[in-house]
Amino acid sequence: EDQVTQSPEALRLQEGESSSLNCSYTVSGLRGLFWYRQDPGKGPEFLFTLYSAGEEKEKERLKATLTKKESFLHITAPKPEDSATYLCAVLGGGGSNYKLTFGKGTLLTVNP
Amino acid sequence: SAVISQKPSRDICQRGTSLTIQCQVDSQVTMMFWYRQQPGQSLTLIATANQGSEATYESGFVIDKFPISRPNLTFSTLTVSNMSPEDSSIYLCSVEAGGGYEQYFGPGTRLTVT
C-alpha cells in the first residue's frame, strides 16, 4: 500500500525566511508525485507534478525536487500570502489506476 | 486545467437523513473522483466515477452508503445516506485534466451532521 508522510506538521516562518517542507513516500512504481496548496475553506490547488528522481519544478518562490524516497518543497523568501497547508500526494503503478494517496499536509504560517 | 463547482458549499443535516452533493465541470472529462477530508486526516478517495459505468469504490466505502451518479461528461453527484455524526467532513470532487495524471479539485462541501 502506498504511503506518504509529510513533515513538519506545522511550520512558522518570518517573512523572507527560507525553508523546506518534506514529503517521504513509499510506492509501488511511482507514476507521479504531486504538490498542492490548500487555503482554509477551499479545495486543493495544483502546484507541481514530478515524475522521476532528479526532476525539479519551480513556480515563483516555490521549488519542488524529487529523489527516490522523498520530495522537498523549498520556499524562498516567503511572503505572508504563502501561508497555507501544503499537501503532497503520490500516484503508484499498482492497484487503482487513478488513486492519489495524500499526506496529512504541512501548515505553513508566514508572519510579516 | 478545469474549473469545478460544487453545491451546496456547506450544510447542516440531521442524523438519519441523506444529502446529495453536486459537482459540475466546465469541460468534458472522463474521470471524476470523490474524496473525503476529515479534520487532521489525509484526503481519502471514496470512489472513481466514469461516465456510462458504475462507480468504483475504495476499501471501506460502499455504494449503499455513498451512491454516485455520473449522467454525462461534465456532471456527477455523491449522496451521503443515512447520515451519522461520523459523516461530518468535507467532501471534494476532482477531475483528471492536463494530461499528466494531475487532478483538479472543486471547492468542497462542508457537511455537519447533528
PDB file of C-alpha atoms in Angstrom:
ATOM      1  CA  GLU A   1       0.000   0.000   0.000  1.00  0.00           C
ATOM      2  CA  ASP A   2       1.270   3.464  -0.927  1.00  0.00           C
ATOM      3  CA  GLN A   3       2.195   5.734   1.975  1.00  0.00           C
ATOM      4  CA  VAL A   4       3.011   9.433   2.256  1.00  0.00           C
ATOM      5  CA  THR A   5       4.423  11.177   5.342  1.00  0.00           C
ATOM      6  CA  GLN A   6       4.838  14.935   5.481  1.00  0.00           C
ATOM      7  CA  SER A   7       6.972  16.882   7.925  1.00  0.00           C
ATOM      8  CA  PRO A   8       6.829  19.071   9.811  1.00  0.00           C
ATOM      9  CA  GLU A   9       3.104  19.115  10.608  1.00  0.00           C
ATOM     10  CA  ALA A  10       3.305  22.866  11.098  1.00  0.00           C
ATOM     11  CA  LEU A  11       5.940  25.473  10.286  1.00  0.00           C
ATOM     12  CA  ARG A  12       6.022  29.100  11.288  1.00  0.00           C
ATOM     13  CA  LEU A  13       8.384  31.434   9.395  1.00  0.00           C
ATOM     14  CA  GLN A  14       9.154  35.095   9.352  1.00  0.00           C
ATOM     15  CA  GLU A  15       8.682  36.876   6.054  1.00  0.00           C
ATOM     16  CA  GLY A  16      11.839  36.353   3.990  1.00  0.00           C
ATOM     17  CA  GLU A  17      12.991  33.309   5.998  1.00  0.00           C
ATOM     18  CA  SER A  18      13.538  30.463   3.515  1.00  0.00           C
ATOM     19  CA  SER A  19      12.815  26.843   4.460  1.00  0.00           C
ATOM     20  CA  SER A  20      11.799  23.431   3.116  1.00  0.00           C
ATOM     21  CA  LEU A  21       8.893  21.056   3.564  1.00  0.00           C
ATOM     22  CA  ASN A  22       9.463  17.313   3.355  1.00  0.00           C
ATOM     23  CA  CYS A  23       7.381  14.554   1.785  1.00  0.00           C
ATOM     24  CA  SER A  24       8.581  10.974   2.303  1.00  0.00           C
ATOM     25  CA  TYR A  25       6.867   8.247   0.339  1.00  0.00           C
ATOM     26  CA  THR A  26       6.729   4.539  -0.341  1.00  0.00           C
ATOM     27  CA  VAL A  27       5.020   3.490  -3.516  1.00  0.00           C
ATOM     28  CA  SER A  28       4.923   0.599  -5.917  1.00  0.00           C
ATOM     29  CA  GLY A  29       6.042   2.060  -9.233  1.00  0.00           C
ATOM     30  CA  LEU A  30       5.853   5.845  -8.953  1.00  0.00           C
ATOM     31  CA  ARG A  31       3.908   7.404 -11.794  1.00  0.00           C
ATOM     32  CA  GLY A  32       3.838  10.889 -10.304  1.00  0.00           C
ATOM     33  CA  LEU A  33       4.324  12.943  -7.148  1.00  0.00           C
ATOM     34  CA  PHE A  34       2.091  15.967  -6.747  1.00  0.00           C
ATOM     35  CA  TRP A  35       2.196  19.089  -4.626  1.00  0.00           C
ATOM     36  CA  TYR A  36      -0.945  21.040  -3.796  1.00  0.00           C
ATOM     37  CA  ARG A  37      -1.693  24.177  -1.849  1.00  0.00           C
ATOM     38  CA  GLN A  38      -4.887  24.371   0.207  1.00  0.00           C
ATOM     39  CA  ASP A  39      -6.251  27.558   1.715  1.00  0.00           C
ATOM     40  CA  PRO A  40      -8.813  27.424   4.546  1.00  0.00           C
ATOM     41  CA  GLY A  41     -12.306  26.630   3.256  1.00  0.00           C
ATOM     42  CA  LYS A  42     -11.105  25.850  -0.259  1.00  0.00           C
ATOM     43  CA  GLY A  43     -10.193  22.810  -2.312  1.00  0.00           C
ATOM     44  CA  PRO A  44      -6.568  21.872  -3.010  1.00  0.00           C
ATOM     45  CA  GLU A  45      -4.887  23.917  -5.746  1.00  0.00           C
ATOM     46  CA  PHE A  46      -2.498  22.015  -8.022  1.00  0.00           C
ATOM     47  CA  LEU A  47       1.115  23.236  -7.954  1.00  0.00           C
ATOM     48  CA  PHE A  48       3.514  20.681  -9.437  1.00  0.00           C
ATOM     49  CA  THR A  49       3.902  17.170 -10.794  1.00  0.00           C
ATOM     50  CA  LEU A  50       7.259  15.380 -10.544  1.00  0.00           C
ATOM     51  CA  TYR A  51       7.769  12.125 -12.398  1.00  0.00           C
ATOM     52  CA  SER A  52      11.324  10.885 -11.771  1.00  0.00           C
ATOM     53  CA  ALA A  53      14.222  11.268  -9.358  1.00  0.00           C
ATOM     54  CA  GLY A  54      16.309  14.337 -10.055  1.00  0.00           C
ATOM     55  CA  GLU A  55      13.444  16.311 -11.530  1.00  0.00           C
ATOM     56  CA  GLU A  56      12.830  19.877 -10.327  1.00  0.00           C
ATOM     57  CA  LYS A  57       9.961  22.300 -10.913  1.00  0.00           C
ATOM     58  CA  GLU A  58       9.725  25.976  -9.995  1.00  0.00           C
ATOM     59  CA  LYS A  59       6.922  28.470  -9.633  1.00  0.00           C
ATOM     60  CA  GLU A  60       7.560  31.917  -8.201  1.00  0.00           C
ATOM     61  CA  ARG A  61       9.003  31.375  -4.690  1.00  0.00           C
ATOM     62  CA  LEU A  62       8.385  27.612  -4.726  1.00  0.00           C
ATOM     63  CA  LYS A  63      10.716  24.886  -5.955  1.00  0.00           C
ATOM     64  CA  ALA A  64       9.895  21.177  -5.793  1.00  0.00           C
ATOM     65  CA  THR A  65      12.533  18.456  -6.010  1.00  0.00           C
ATOM     66  CA  LEU A  66      12.302  14.663  -6.080  1.00  0.00           C
ATOM     67  CA  THR A  67      14.510  11.764  -5.011  1.00  0.00           C
ATOM     68  CA  LYS A  68      13.682   8.061  -4.961  1.00  0.00           C
ATOM     69  CA  LYS A  69      12.367   8.292  -1.405  1.00  0.00           C
ATOM     70  CA  GLU A  70      11.278  11.861  -0.790  1.00  0.00           C
ATOM     71  CA  SER A  71      10.357  15.213  -2.224  1.00  0.00           C
ATOM     72  CA  PHE A  72      11.087  18.683  -0.916  1.00  0.00           C
ATOM     73  CA  LEU A  73       9.153  21.876  -1.413  1.00  0.00           C
ATOM     74  CA  HIS A  74      11.596  24.735  -0.988  1.00  0.00           C
ATOM     75  CA  ILE A  75      10.148  28.141  -0.199  1.00  0.00           C
ATOM     76  CA  THR A  76      12.488  31.046  -0.894  1.00  0.00           C
ATOM     77  CA  ALA A  77      11.921  34.399   0.807  1.00  0.00           C
ATOM     78  CA  PRO A  78       8.292  33.594   1.677  1.00  0.00           C
ATOM     79  CA  LYS A  79       5.594  36.224   1.980  1.00  0.00           C
ATOM     80  CA  PRO A  80       2.504  36.176   4.221  1.00  0.00           C
ATOM     81  CA  GLU A  81       0.370  35.218   1.204  1.00  0.00           C
ATOM     82  CA  ASP A  82       2.288  31.927   1.023  1.00  0.00           C
ATOM     83  CA  SER A  83       0.574  30.891   4.255  1.00  0.00           C
ATOM     84  CA  ALA A  84      -1.481  27.739   3.547  1.00  0.00           C
ATOM     85  CA  THR A  85      -1.482  23.992   4.007  1.00  0.00           C
ATOM     86  CA  TYR A  86       0.774  22.234   1.505  1.00  0.00           C
ATOM     87  CA  LEU A  87      -0.236  18.715   0.518  1.00  0.00           C
ATOM     88  CA  CYS A  88       1.865  16.015  -1.101  1.00  0.00           C
ATOM     89  CA  ALA A  89       0.367  13.060  -2.976  1.00  0.00           C
ATOM     90  CA  VAL A  90       1.657  10.097  -4.951  1.00  0.00           C
ATOM     91  CA  LEU A  91       0.227   8.035  -7.773  1.00  0.00           C
ATOM     92  CA  GLY A  92       1.534   4.497  -7.813  1.00  0.00           C
ATOM     93  CA  GLY A  93       1.547   1.908 -10.514  1.00  0.00           C
ATOM     94  CA  GLY A  94      -0.303  -0.752  -8.584  1.00  0.00           C
ATOM     95  CA  GLY A  95      -3.949  -1.079  -7.599  1.00  0.00           C
ATOM     96  CA  SER A  96      -6.373   1.626  -8.659  1.00  0.00           C
ATOM     97  CA  ASN A  97      -5.095   3.377 -11.763  1.00  0.00           C
ATOM     98  CA  TYR A  98      -6.033   6.829 -10.583  1.00  0.00           C
ATOM     99  CA  LYS A  99      -5.876   6.727  -6.817  1.00  0.00           C
ATOM    100  CA  LEU A 100      -3.859   9.559  -5.319  1.00  0.00           C
ATOM    101  CA  THR A 101      -2.502   8.837  -1.841  1.00  0.00           C
ATOM    102  CA  PHE A 102      -2.162  12.050   0.167  1.00  0.00           C
ATOM    103  CA  GLY A 103      -0.120  13.016   3.191  1.00  0.00           C
ATOM    104  CA  LYS A 104      -1.683  14.935   6.043  1.00  0.00           C
ATOM    105  CA  GLY A 105      -0.079  18.171   4.952  1.00  0.00           C
ATOM    106  CA  THR A 106       2.174  20.872   6.393  1.00  0.00           C
ATOM    107  CA  LEU A 107       0.500  24.005   7.729  1.00  0.00           C
ATOM    108  CA  LEU A 108       2.754  26.926   6.816  1.00  0.00           C
ATOM    109  CA  THR A 109       2.351  30.289   8.510  1.00  0.00           C
ATOM    110  CA  VAL A 110       4.439  33.233   7.335  1.00  0.00           C
ATOM    111  CA  ASN A 111       4.449  36.194   9.680  1.00  0.00           C
ATOM    112  CA  PRO A 112       5.045  39.720   8.354  1.00  0.00           C
TER     113      PRO A 112
ATOM    114  CA  SER B   1      -6.803  22.579 -16.105  1.00  0.00           C
ATOM    115  CA  ALA B   2     -10.514  22.610 -15.239  1.00  0.00           C
ATOM    116  CA  VAL B   3     -12.926  24.789 -13.294  1.00  0.00           C
ATOM    117  CA  ILE B   4     -15.097  22.834 -10.893  1.00  0.00           C
ATOM    118  CA  SER B   5     -18.086  23.946  -8.860  1.00  0.00           C
ATOM    119  CA  GLN B   6     -19.870  22.108  -6.060  1.00  0.00           C
ATOM    120  CA  LYS B   7     -23.280  22.531  -4.464  1.00  0.00           C
ATOM    121  CA  PRO B   8     -24.020  23.014  -1.647  1.00  0.00           C
ATOM    122  CA  SER B   9     -20.913  24.663  -0.227  1.00  0.00           C
ATOM    123  CA  ARG B  10     -21.984  23.658   3.273  1.00  0.00           C
ATOM    124  CA  ASP B  11     -24.916  22.087   5.055  1.00  0.00           C
ATOM    125  CA  ILE B  12     -26.046  21.026   8.491  1.00  0.00           C
ATOM    126  CA  CYS B  13     -28.129  17.850   8.499  1.00  0.00           C
ATOM    127  CA  GLN B  14     -29.954  15.681  10.993  1.00  0.00           C
ATOM    128  CA  ARG B  15     -28.762  12.135  11.599  1.00  0.00           C
ATOM    129  CA  GLY B  16     -30.605   9.520   9.570  1.00  0.00           C
ATOM    130  CA  THR B  17     -31.191  11.829   6.605  1.00  0.00           C
ATOM    131  CA  SER B  18     -29.401  11.931   3.236  1.00  0.00           C
ATOM    132  CA  LEU B  19     -27.635  14.716   1.346  1.00  0.00           C
ATOM    133  CA  THR B  20     -26.793  14.856  -2.351  1.00  0.00           C
ATOM    134  CA  ILE B  21     -23.747  16.852  -3.397  1.00  0.00           C
ATOM    135  CA  GLN B  22     -23.435  18.076  -6.963  1.00  0.00           C
ATOM    136  CA  CYS B  23     -20.208  18.545  -8.936  1.00  0.00           C
ATOM    137  CA  GLN B  24     -20.114  20.460 -12.227  1.00  0.00           C
ATOM    138  CA  VAL B  25     -17.066  20.784 -14.503  1.00  0.00           C
ATOM    139  CA  ASP B  26     -16.550  23.412 -17.209  1.00  0.00           C
ATOM    140  CA  SER B  27     -15.282  20.866 -19.748  1.00  0.00           C
ATOM    141  CA  GLN B  28     -15.871  17.247 -20.653  1.00  0.00           C
ATOM    142  CA  VAL B  29     -13.761  14.850 -18.616  1.00  0.00           C
ATOM    143  CA  THR B  30     -13.564  11.084 -18.472  1.00  0.00           C
ATOM    144  CA  MET B  31     -12.549  10.577 -14.870  1.00  0.00           C
ATOM    145  CA  MET B  32     -14.217  12.190 -11.870  1.00  0.00           C
ATOM    146  CA  PHE B  33     -13.362  11.412  -8.273  1.00  0.00           C
ATOM    147  CA  TRP B  34     -14.940  11.908  -4.872  1.00  0.00           C
ATOM    148  CA  TYR B  35     -12.803  12.451  -1.759  1.00  0.00           C
ATOM    149  CA  ARG B  36     -13.427  12.933   1.936  1.00  0.00           C
ATOM    150  CA  GLN B  37     -11.296  15.208   4.106  1.00  0.00           C
ATOM    151  CA  GLN B  38     -11.743  14.782   7.839  1.00  0.00           C
ATOM    152  CA  PRO B  39     -10.092  17.119  10.362  1.00  0.00           C
ATOM    153  CA  GLY B  40      -6.469  16.191  10.913  1.00  0.00           C
ATOM    154  CA  GLN B  41      -6.632  13.414   8.329  1.00  0.00           C
ATOM    155  CA  SER B  42      -5.437  12.939   4.772  1.00  0.00           C
ATOM    156  CA  LEU B  43      -7.698  13.335   1.790  1.00  0.00           C
ATOM    157  CA  THR B  44      -9.184   9.908   1.224  1.00  0.00           C
ATOM    158  CA  LEU B  45     -10.566   8.681  -2.081  1.00  0.00           C
ATOM    159  CA  ILE B  46     -14.156   7.435  -1.809  1.00  0.00           C
ATOM    160  CA  ALA B  47     -14.765   6.377  -5.392  1.00  0.00           C
ATOM    161  CA  THR B  48     -13.946   6.924  -9.033  1.00  0.00           C
ATOM    162  CA  ALA B  49     -16.820   7.755 -11.390  1.00  0.00           C
ATOM    163  CA  ASN B  50     -16.661   7.120 -15.119  1.00  0.00           C
ATOM    164  CA  GLN B  51     -19.438   8.258 -17.389  1.00  0.00           C
ATOM    165  CA  GLY B  52     -21.589   5.366 -18.507  1.00  0.00           C
ATOM    166  CA  SER B  53     -20.365   2.853 -15.967  1.00  0.00           C
ATOM    167  CA  GLU B  54     -20.809   2.106 -12.298  1.00  0.00           C
ATOM    168  CA  ALA B  55     -18.554   3.885  -9.847  1.00  0.00           C
ATOM    169  CA  THR B  56     -15.560   2.044  -8.411  1.00  0.00           C
ATOM    170  CA  TYR B  57     -15.399   2.276  -4.622  1.00  0.00           C
ATOM    171  CA  GLU B  58     -12.295   2.178  -2.441  1.00  0.00           C
ATOM    172  CA  SER B  59     -11.940  -0.144   0.513  1.00  0.00           C
ATOM    173  CA  GLY B  60     -14.114   0.995   3.391  1.00  0.00           C
ATOM    174  CA  PHE B  61     -16.701   2.754   1.217  1.00  0.00           C
ATOM    175  CA  VAL B  62     -19.855   1.091  -0.117  1.00  0.00           C
ATOM    176  CA  ILE B  63     -22.428   2.014  -2.707  1.00  0.00           C
ATOM    177  CA  ASP B  64     -25.359   1.798  -0.312  1.00  0.00           C
ATOM    178  CA  LYS B  65     -23.825   4.492   1.874  1.00  0.00           C
ATOM    179  CA  PHE B  66     -22.331   6.670  -0.888  1.00  0.00           C
ATOM    180  CA  PRO B  67     -24.297   6.200  -4.122  1.00  0.00           C
ATOM    181  CA  ILE B  68     -22.809   8.094  -7.057  1.00  0.00           C
ATOM    182  CA  SER B  69     -24.310   9.122 -10.366  1.00  0.00           C
ATOM    183  CA  ARG B  70     -22.404  10.175 -13.488  1.00  0.00           C
ATOM    184  CA  PRO B  71     -25.015  11.007 -16.129  1.00  0.00           C
ATOM    185  CA  ASN B  72     -22.688  12.859 -18.526  1.00  0.00           C
ATOM    186  CA  LEU B  73     -19.103  14.019 -19.008  1.00  0.00           C
ATOM    187  CA  THR B  74     -19.464  17.262 -17.028  1.00  0.00           C
ATOM    188  CA  PHE B  75     -21.556  16.310 -14.001  1.00  0.00           C
ATOM    189  CA  SER B  76     -21.637  13.923 -11.051  1.00  0.00           C
ATOM    190  CA  THR B  77     -23.438  13.586  -7.737  1.00  0.00           C
ATOM    191  CA  LEU B  78     -22.468  11.942  -4.462  1.00  0.00           C
ATOM    192  CA  THR B  79     -25.159  11.081  -1.928  1.00  0.00           C
ATOM    193  CA  VAL B  80     -24.298  10.573   1.724  1.00  0.00           C
ATOM    194  CA  SER B  81     -27.062   8.275   3.003  1.00  0.00           C
ATOM    195  CA  ASN B  82     -28.446   7.617   6.450  1.00  0.00           C
ATOM    196  CA  MET B  83     -26.016  10.107   7.933  1.00  0.00           C
ATOM    197  CA  SER B  84     -24.422   9.907  11.363  1.00  0.00           C
ATOM    198  CA  PRO B  85     -22.166  12.438  13.128  1.00  0.00           C
ATOM    199  CA  GLU B  86     -19.161  10.411  11.905  1.00  0.00           C
ATOM    200  CA  ASP B  87     -20.020  11.526   8.369  1.00  0.00           C
ATOM    201  CA  SER B  88     -19.262  15.142   9.292  1.00  0.00           C
ATOM    202  CA  SER B  89     -16.468  16.048   6.920  1.00  0.00           C
ATOM    203  CA  ILE B  90     -15.508  17.999   3.823  1.00  0.00           C
ATOM    204  CA  TYR B  91     -16.431  16.231   0.594  1.00  0.00           C
ATOM    205  CA  LEU B  92     -14.490  17.137  -2.536  1.00  0.00           C
ATOM    206  CA  CYS B  93     -14.841  16.206  -6.166  1.00  0.00           C
ATOM    207  CA  SER B  94     -11.942  16.261  -8.569  1.00  0.00           C
ATOM    208  CA  VAL B  95     -11.203  15.567 -12.212  1.00  0.00           C
ATOM    209  CA  GLU B  96      -8.152  14.439 -14.064  1.00  0.00           C
ATOM    210  CA  ALA B  97      -7.125  17.052 -16.620  1.00  0.00           C
ATOM    211  CA  GLY B  98      -3.939  18.375 -18.175  1.00  0.00           C
ATOM    212  CA  GLY B  99      -2.613  15.084 -19.461  1.00  0.00           C
ATOM    213  CA  GLY B 100      -0.175  14.355 -16.642  1.00  0.00           C
ATOM    214  CA  TYR B 101      -2.322  12.480 -14.086  1.00  0.00           C
ATOM    215  CA  GLU B 102      -2.799  15.644 -12.037  1.00  0.00           C
ATOM    216  CA  GLN B 103      -6.246  16.144 -10.526  1.00  0.00           C
ATOM    217  CA  TYR B 104      -8.067  19.432 -10.102  1.00  0.00           C
ATOM    218  CA  PHE B 105     -10.373  19.892  -7.167  1.00  0.00           C
ATOM    219  CA  GLY B 106     -13.636  21.631  -6.505  1.00  0.00           C
ATOM    220  CA  PRO B 107     -14.089  23.975  -3.530  1.00  0.00           C
ATOM    221  CA  GLY B 108     -15.600  21.256  -1.352  1.00  0.00           C
ATOM    222  CA  THR B 109     -18.826  20.750   0.581  1.00  0.00           C
ATOM    223  CA  ARG B 110     -18.600  21.086   4.346  1.00  0.00           C
ATOM    224  CA  LEU B 111     -21.103  18.710   5.950  1.00  0.00           C
ATOM    225  CA  THR B 112     -22.060  18.753   9.606  1.00  0.00           C
ATOM    226  CA  VAL B 113     -24.338  16.023  10.937  1.00  0.00           C
ATOM    227  CA  THR B 114     -26.103  16.669  14.247  1.00  0.00           C
TER     228      THR B 114
END
